Structure formats: structure tokens, C-alpha cells
């Protein structure tokens, strides 16, 4: 990992934006353009049900905490883990506030279903790398709960996934240093992008209907 001390600490959420579309990422994190569409609102509604920083639950040998701040000085990252499960295990690590040894299992909540880009896996792996640094632990896997599937999918943190995550973090920081807006990637699907009116304004014609859909989602939440 290179030294990026001159840059602000990178939010973990940036990894998914970069993996989805480099142009979208630079519009958001270089040009400070942020948008909203119905899919973002749906995701916000799902996370409202999960993100309670004062929630702690005990189920036998498992402690469940929500909205846990995570960070890595080594990777210059920070973020919020939706859920972290601490599972009592003699092969685990000390976590400070609870007696005994514990395995750590991060759980991320997503509104949709698995994406072809694998961006969700990268984001979860980045959370695990932060938790490993914070607790001196080795985390073998984590889970992603998909709202459309209504089930968890377990993600193994293989060396390939770890190296891919770290490589992308390096690429992101290099891009932020250049501070240039990337071109649209060839073959990129833009129909559900919240920044389509900014990125490609000429083809965006249904702003009013999109706004109506957002307002309806908020009203029915």
C-alpha cells in the first residue's frame, strides 16, 4: 500500500461506486455531484431498519451490534458496518468489552441482488480488513443480506478477493490525486444510475416521473 497521507481518509462506500463505474465515481468524489433515484431511496429505507448504533442483541453465544464504525490506518479507510456479529469461539480474539474469545462476522445489507461487478463483495472485504486491523483478528468470511432474495450469501475472504480490494483502493487514490473526470466505460449500463442526468443529460427525459417515484417510496416507507 502506497503512502497517501495527503489525501482525506477514503469512505468504504467509494469502493462500490468505483467498481460500478469509474466515471460515476469521479463525478461523485472529484466533482462533488450527488444524485438520487428510486433505487437509492429503497436502499436508504432498508438501512433505516438496520442502522441503530445503540442496538445490541445477545443470542446464546452470539452478540449482535449494528452501525459499527470501522477504520484502517494502513489502508486509509473508514466506514460503517451495518451489522457485526461477535461469536464466542476459543479460536477467536479478545474484543475488550466482553469476556472470552470471539470470532468476528461482518454482515452487510443490500436492497437488491448480487451484482455482476462483485462490488458488494469488495465493500464487505474492505470492512473485514478494517475489523482485522482494529481487533488484531483474522476474518475468514462475512455475509451479505439481499432484500430482493430475502436471504444471506456468505462471502469468503480469499487472498484473491483481498488483493483485488487493496488494488482497487490504490487505483482509487491514484485517481483522486489526478482529480480528473473519467470517461464513460465501454459497455456501461446507465439506465438505473442516479447521476445519468449529469453524466449524459441529453438522454435523460423523465425527471418528473422519477421524482414522483421517489416521493411515493418515501411516503409509503
CSV table of N, CA and C in Angstrom, one decimal, residues 63-165:
chain,number,residue,atom,x,y,z
A,63,UNK,N,-23.2,-12.1,20.1
A,63,UNK,CA,-23.5,-10.7,20.3
A,63,UNK,C,-23.7,-10.0,19.0
A,64,UNK,N,-24.7,-9.3,18.8
A,64,UNK,CA,-25.0,-8.6,17.5
A,64,UNK,C,-25.0,-7.1,17.7
A,65,UNK,N,-24.2,-6.4,17.0
A,65,UNK,CA,-24.2,-4.9,17.1
A,65,UNK,C,-24.4,-4.3,15.7
A,66,UNK,N,-25.1,-3.2,15.7
A,66,UNK,CA,-25.4,-2.5,14.5
A,66,UNK,C,-24.6,-1.2,14.4
A,67,UNK,N,-24.5,-0.7,13.1
A,67,UNK,CA,-23.9,0.6,12.8
A,67,UNK,C,-22.5,0.7,13.5
A,68,UNK,N,-21.6,-0.2,13.3
A,68,UNK,CA,-20.3,-0.1,13.9
A,68,UNK,C,-19.3,0.7,13.1
A,69,UNK,N,-18.7,1.8,13.6
A,69,UNK,CA,-17.7,2.5,12.9
A,69,UNK,C,-16.5,1.6,12.7
A,70,UNK,N,-15.9,1.5,11.5
A,70,UNK,CA,-14.7,0.8,11.2
A,70,UNK,C,-13.7,1.6,10.5
A,71,UNK,N,-12.4,1.3,10.7
A,71,UNK,CA,-11.4,2.1,10.0
A,71,UNK,C,-10.1,1.3,9.9
A,72,UNK,N,-9.3,1.8,9.0
A,72,UNK,CA,-8.0,1.2,8.8
A,72,UNK,C,-7.0,2.3,8.5
A,73,UNK,N,-6.0,2.5,9.4
A,73,UNK,CA,-4.9,3.5,9.2
A,73,UNK,C,-4.0,3.0,8.0
A,74,UNK,N,-3.8,1.7,7.9
A,74,UNK,CA,-3.0,1.1,6.9
A,74,UNK,C,-3.5,1.4,5.5
A,75,UNK,N,-4.8,1.2,5.4
A,75,UNK,CA,-5.5,1.4,4.0
A,75,UNK,C,-6.1,2.8,3.9
A,76,UNK,N,-6.1,3.6,4.9
A,76,UNK,CA,-6.6,5.0,4.9
A,76,UNK,C,-8.1,4.9,4.6
A,77,UNK,N,-8.8,4.0,5.2
A,77,UNK,CA,-10.3,3.8,5.0
A,77,UNK,C,-11.1,4.0,6.3
A,78,UNK,N,-12.4,4.3,6.1
A,78,UNK,CA,-13.3,4.4,7.2
A,78,UNK,C,-14.7,4.1,6.6
A,79,UNK,N,-15.6,3.7,7.5
A,79,UNK,CA,-16.9,3.4,7.1
A,79,UNK,C,-17.8,2.9,8.3
A,80,UNK,N,-19.0,2.5,8.0
A,80,UNK,CA,-19.9,2.0,9.0
A,80,UNK,C,-20.3,0.6,8.5
A,81,UNK,N,-20.1,-0.4,9.4
A,81,UNK,CA,-20.6,-1.8,9.1
A,81,UNK,C,-22.0,-1.9,9.6
A,82,UNK,N,-22.9,-2.3,8.7
A,82,UNK,CA,-24.3,-2.4,9.1
A,82,UNK,C,-24.5,-3.3,10.3
A,83,UNK,N,-24.0,-4.5,10.3
A,83,UNK,CA,-24.1,-5.4,11.4
A,83,UNK,C,-22.7,-6.1,11.6
A,84,UNK,N,-22.3,-6.3,12.9
A,84,UNK,CA,-21.2,-7.1,13.2
A,84,UNK,C,-21.6,-8.1,14.2
A,85,UNK,N,-21.4,-9.4,13.9
A,85,UNK,CA,-21.7,-10.4,14.9
A,85,UNK,C,-20.4,-10.9,15.5
A,86,UNK,N,-20.5,-10.9,16.9
A,86,UNK,CA,-19.3,-11.4,17.6
A,86,UNK,C,-19.8,-12.8,18.2
A,87,UNK,N,-19.1,-13.9,17.7
A,87,UNK,CA,-19.5,-15.2,18.0
A,87,UNK,C,-18.4,-15.9,18.9
A,88,UNK,N,-18.9,-16.3,20.1
A,88,UNK,CA,-18.0,-16.9,21.1
A,88,UNK,C,-17.2,-18.1,20.5
A,89,UNK,N,-15.9,-18.1,20.6
A,89,UNK,CA,-15.1,-19.2,19.9
A,89,UNK,C,-13.7,-19.2,20.6
A,90,UNK,N,-13.3,-20.4,21.0
A,90,UNK,CA,-12.0,-20.5,21.7
A,90,UNK,C,-10.8,-20.1,20.7
A,91,UNK,N,-11.1,-20.1,19.4
A,91,UNK,CA,-10.1,-19.7,18.5
A,91,UNK,C,-10.2,-18.3,18.0
A,92,UNK,N,-11.0,-17.5,18.7
A,92,UNK,CA,-11.2,-16.1,18.4
A,92,UNK,C,-10.2,-15.2,19.1
A,93,UNK,N,-10.6,-13.9,19.2
A,93,UNK,CA,-9.8,-12.9,19.8
A,93,UNK,C,-10.5,-12.2,20.9
A,94,UNK,N,-9.8,-11.5,21.7
A,94,UNK,CA,-10.4,-10.6,22.7
A,94,UNK,C,-11.0,-9.4,22.0
A,95,UNK,N,-12.1,-8.9,22.5
A,95,UNK,CA,-12.7,-7.7,21.9
A,95,UNK,C,-12.9,-6.6,22.9
A,96,UNK,N,-12.3,-6.8,24.1
A,96,UNK,CA,-12.3,-5.7,25.0
A,96,UNK,C,-13.4,-5.6,26.0
A,97,UNK,N,-14.6,-5.4,25.5
A,97,UNK,CA,-15.7,-5.2,26.5
A,97,UNK,C,-16.4,-6.5,26.9
A,98,UNK,N,-16.1,-7.6,26.3
A,98,UNK,CA,-16.8,-8.8,26.6
A,98,UNK,C,-15.8,-9.9,27.0
A,99,UNK,N,-16.0,-10.7,28.1
A,99,UNK,CA,-15.0,-11.7,28.4
A,99,UNK,C,-15.0,-12.8,27.4
A,100,UNK,N,-13.9,-13.5,27.4
A,100,UNK,CA,-13.7,-14.6,26.5
A,100,UNK,C,-13.1,-14.3,25.1
A,101,UNK,N,-13.2,-15.2,24.2
A,101,UNK,CA,-12.6,-15.1,22.8
A,101,UNK,C,-13.8,-15.1,21.8
A,102,UNK,N,-13.6,-14.3,20.7
A,102,UNK,CA,-14.7,-14.2,19.8
A,102,UNK,C,-14.3,-14.2,18.4
A,103,UNK,N,-15.1,-14.8,17.5
A,103,UNK,CA,-14.9,-14.7,16.1
A,103,UNK,C,-15.8,-13.5,15.6
A,104,UNK,N,-15.3,-12.8,14.5
A,104,UNK,CA,-16.0,-11.6,14.1
A,104,UNK,C,-16.6,-11.9,12.7
A,105,UNK,N,-17.9,-11.6,12.5
A,105,UNK,CA,-18.5,-11.8,11.3
A,105,UNK,C,-19.3,-10.5,10.8
A,106,UNK,N,-18.8,-9.8,9.8
A,106,UNK,CA,-19.5,-8.6,9.3
A,106,UNK,C,-20.6,-9.0,8.4
A,107,UNK,N,-21.7,-8.3,8.5
A,107,UNK,CA,-22.9,-8.5,7.7
A,107,UNK,C,-23.3,-7.2,7.1
A,108,UNK,N,-23.4,-7.2,5.8
A,108,UNK,CA,-23.8,-6.0,5.0
A,108,UNK,C,-25.2,-6.2,4.4
A,109,UNK,N,-26.1,-5.2,4.5
A,109,UNK,CA,-27.4,-5.3,4.0
A,109,UNK,C,-27.6,-4.5,2.7
A,110,UNK,N,-28.1,-5.2,1.6
A,110,UNK,CA,-28.3,-4.6,0.3
A,110,UNK,C,-29.7,-4.8,-0.1
A,111,UNK,N,-30.3,-3.8,-0.8
A,111,UNK,CA,-31.7,-3.8,-1.2
A,111,UNK,C,-31.9,-4.8,-2.3
A,112,UNK,N,-31.0,-4.9,-3.3
A,112,UNK,CA,-31.3,-5.7,-4.5
A,112,UNK,C,-30.8,-7.1,-4.4
A,113,UNK,N,-30.0,-7.5,-5.4
A,113,UNK,CA,-29.5,-8.8,-5.5
A,113,UNK,C,-28.0,-8.7,-6.0
A,114,UNK,N,-27.3,-9.8,-5.9
A,114,UNK,CA,-25.8,-9.8,-6.3
A,114,UNK,C,-25.6,-9.1,-7.6
A,115,UNK,N,-24.6,-8.3,-7.7
A,115,UNK,CA,-24.2,-7.6,-9.0
A,115,UNK,C,-23.1,-8.4,-9.7
A,116,UNK,N,-23.1,-8.3,-11.0
A,116,UNK,CA,-22.0,-8.9,-11.8
A,116,UNK,C,-20.7,-8.3,-11.5
A,117,UNK,N,-20.6,-7.1,-11.1
A,117,UNK,CA,-19.3,-6.4,-10.9
A,117,UNK,C,-18.6,-7.0,-9.6
A,118,UNK,N,-19.3,-7.6,-8.7
A,118,UNK,CA,-18.7,-8.1,-7.5
A,118,UNK,C,-18.4,-7.0,-6.5
A,119,UNK,N,-19.0,-5.8,-6.8
A,119,UNK,CA,-18.7,-4.6,-5.9
A,119,UNK,C,-19.1,-4.8,-4.5
A,120,UNK,N,-20.2,-5.5,-4.2
A,120,UNK,CA,-20.6,-5.7,-2.9
A,120,UNK,C,-19.6,-6.6,-2.1
A,121,UNK,N,-19.0,-7.6,-2.8
A,121,UNK,CA,-18.0,-8.4,-2.1
A,121,UNK,C,-16.8,-7.6,-1.8
A,122,UNK,N,-16.4,-6.6,-2.6
A,122,UNK,CA,-15.3,-5.8,-2.4
A,122,UNK,C,-15.5,-4.9,-1.2
A,123,UNK,N,-16.7,-4.3,-1.1
A,123,UNK,CA,-17.1,-3.5,0.0
A,123,UNK,C,-17.1,-4.3,1.4
A,124,UNK,N,-17.6,-5.5,1.4
A,124,UNK,CA,-17.6,-6.3,2.6
A,124,UNK,C,-16.2,-6.7,3.0
A,125,UNK,N,-15.4,-7.0,2.0
A,125,UNK,CA,-14.0,-7.4,2.3
A,125,UNK,C,-13.2,-6.2,2.9
A,126,UNK,N,-13.5,-5.0,2.4
A,126,UNK,CA,-12.9,-3.8,2.9
A,126,UNK,C,-13.3,-3.6,4.4
A,127,UNK,N,-14.5,-3.9,4.7
A,127,UNK,CA,-15.0,-3.8,6.1
A,127,UNK,C,-14.2,-4.8,7.0
A,128,UNK,N,-14.0,-6.0,6.4
A,128,UNK,CA,-13.3,-7.1,7.2
A,128,UNK,C,-11.9,-6.7,7.4
A,129,UNK,N,-11.2,-6.1,6.4
A,129,UNK,CA,-9.8,-5.6,6.5
A,129,UNK,C,-9.7,-4.6,7.6
A,130,UNK,N,-10.7,-3.7,7.7
A,130,UNK,CA,-10.7,-2.7,8.8
A,130,UNK,C,-10.9,-3.4,10.2
A,131,UNK,N,-11.8,-4.3,10.3
A,131,UNK,CA,-12.1,-5.0,11.5
A,131,UNK,C,-10.9,-5.8,12.0
A,132,UNK,N,-10.2,-6.4,11.0
A,132,UNK,CA,-9.0,-7.2,11.3
A,132,UNK,C,-7.9,-6.3,11.9
A,133,UNK,N,-7.7,-5.1,11.4
A,133,UNK,CA,-6.8,-4.2,11.9
A,133,UNK,C,-7.2,-3.7,13.3
A,134,UNK,N,-8.5,-3.4,13.5
A,134,UNK,CA,-8.9,-2.9,14.7
A,134,UNK,C,-8.8,-3.9,15.9
A,135,UNK,N,-9.1,-5.2,15.6
A,135,UNK,CA,-9.1,-6.2,16.7
A,135,UNK,C,-8.0,-7.2,16.6
A,136,UNK,N,-7.1,-7.0,15.7
A,136,UNK,CA,-6.0,-8.0,15.5
A,136,UNK,C,-6.5,-9.4,15.2
A,137,UNK,N,-7.5,-9.5,14.4
A,137,UNK,CA,-8.2,-10.7,14.1
A,137,UNK,C,-7.9,-11.2,12.7
A,138,UNK,N,-8.3,-12.4,12.5
A,138,UNK,CA,-8.3,-13.0,11.1
A,138,UNK,C,-9.8,-13.4,10.8
A,139,UNK,N,-10.4,-12.7,9.8
A,139,UNK,CA,-11.8,-12.9,9.5
A,139,UNK,C,-11.8,-13.7,8.2
A,140,UNK,N,-12.4,-14.9,8.2
A,140,UNK,CA,-12.3,-15.7,7.0
A,140,UNK,C,-13.5,-15.4,6.1
A,141,UNK,N,-14.6,-15.0,6.6
A,141,UNK,CA,-15.8,-14.8,5.8
A,141,UNK,C,-16.8,-13.8,6.4
A,142,UNK,N,-17.7,-13.3,5.6
A,142,UNK,CA,-18.8,-12.4,6.1
A,142,UNK,C,-20.0,-12.7,5.3
A,143,UNK,N,-21.1,-12.0,5.6
A,143,UNK,CA,-22.4,-12.3,4.9
A,143,UNK,C,-23.0,-11.0,4.3
A,144,UNK,N,-23.7,-11.1,3.2
A,144,UNK,CA,-24.4,-10.1,2.6
A,144,UNK,C,-25.9,-10.5,2.5
A,145,UNK,N,-26.8,-9.7,3.2
A,145,UNK,CA,-28.2,-10.0,3.1
A,145,UNK,C,-28.8,-9.2,2.0
A,146,UNK,N,-29.4,-9.9,1.0
A,146,UNK,CA,-30.0,-9.2,-0.1
A,146,UNK,C,-31.5,-9.1,0.0
A,147,UNK,N,-32.1,-7.9,0.0
A,147,UNK,CA,-33.5,-7.7,0.2
A,147,UNK,C,-34.4,-8.4,-0.8
A,148,UNK,N,-33.9,-8.4,-2.1
A,148,UNK,CA,-34.7,-9.0,-3.1
A,148,UNK,C,-34.8,-10.5,-3.0
A,149,UNK,N,-33.7,-11.1,-2.5
A,149,UNK,CA,-33.6,-12.5,-2.3
A,149,UNK,C,-34.1,-13.0,-0.9
A,150,UNK,N,-34.1,-12.0,0.0
A,150,UNK,CA,-34.5,-12.3,1.4
A,150,UNK,C,-33.7,-13.4,2.0
A,151,UNK,N,-32.4,-13.4,1.8
A,151,UNK,CA,-31.5,-14.3,2.4
A,151,UNK,C,-30.1,-13.8,2.4
A,152,UNK,N,-29.3,-14.4,3.2
A,152,UNK,CA,-27.8,-14.1,3.3
A,152,UNK,C,-27.0,-14.9,2.3
A,153,UNK,N,-26.0,-14.3,1.8
A,153,UNK,CA,-25.0,-15.1,1.0
A,153,UNK,C,-23.6,-14.9,1.7
A,154,UNK,N,-23.0,-16.0,1.9
A,154,UNK,CA,-21.7,-15.9,2.6
A,154,UNK,C,-20.6,-15.7,1.6
A,155,UNK,N,-19.7,-14.7,1.9
A,155,UNK,CA,-18.6,-14.4,1.1
A,155,UNK,C,-17.3,-14.8,1.8
A,156,UNK,N,-16.5,-15.6,1.1
A,156,UNK,CA,-15.2,-16.0,1.6
A,156,UNK,C,-14.1,-14.9,1.3
A,157,UNK,N,-13.4,-14.5,2.3
A,157,UNK,CA,-12.3,-13.5,2.0
A,157,UNK,C,-11.0,-14.2,1.6
A,158,UNK,N,-11.0,-14.6,0.4
A,158,UNK,CA,-9.8,-15.3,-0.2
A,158,UNK,C,-8.7,-14.3,-0.4
A,159,UNK,N,-7.5,-14.8,-0.6
A,159,UNK,CA,-6.4,-14.0,-0.9
A,159,UNK,C,-6.6,-13.2,-2.2
A,160,UNK,N,-7.3,-13.8,-3.2
A,160,UNK,CA,-7.6,-13.1,-4.4
A,160,UNK,C,-8.5,-11.9,-4.2
A,161,UNK,N,-9.6,-12.1,-3.4
A,161,UNK,CA,-10.5,-11.0,-3.1
A,161,UNK,C,-9.8,-9.9,-2.3
A,162,UNK,N,-9.0,-10.3,-1.3
A,162,UNK,CA,-8.3,-9.3,-0.5
A,162,UNK,C,-7.3,-8.5,-1.4
A,163,UNK,N,-6.6,-9.2,-2.2
A,163,UNK,CA,-5.6,-8.4,-3.1
A,163,UNK,C,-6.4,-7.5,-4.1
A,164,UNK,N,-7.5,-8.0,-4.6
A,164,UNK,CA,-8.3,-7.2,-5.5
A,164,UNK,C,-8.8,-6.0,-4.8
A,165,UNK,N,-9.3,-6.1,-3.6
A,165,UNK,CA,-9.8,-5.0,-2.8
A,165,UNK,C,-8.7,-3.9,-2.6
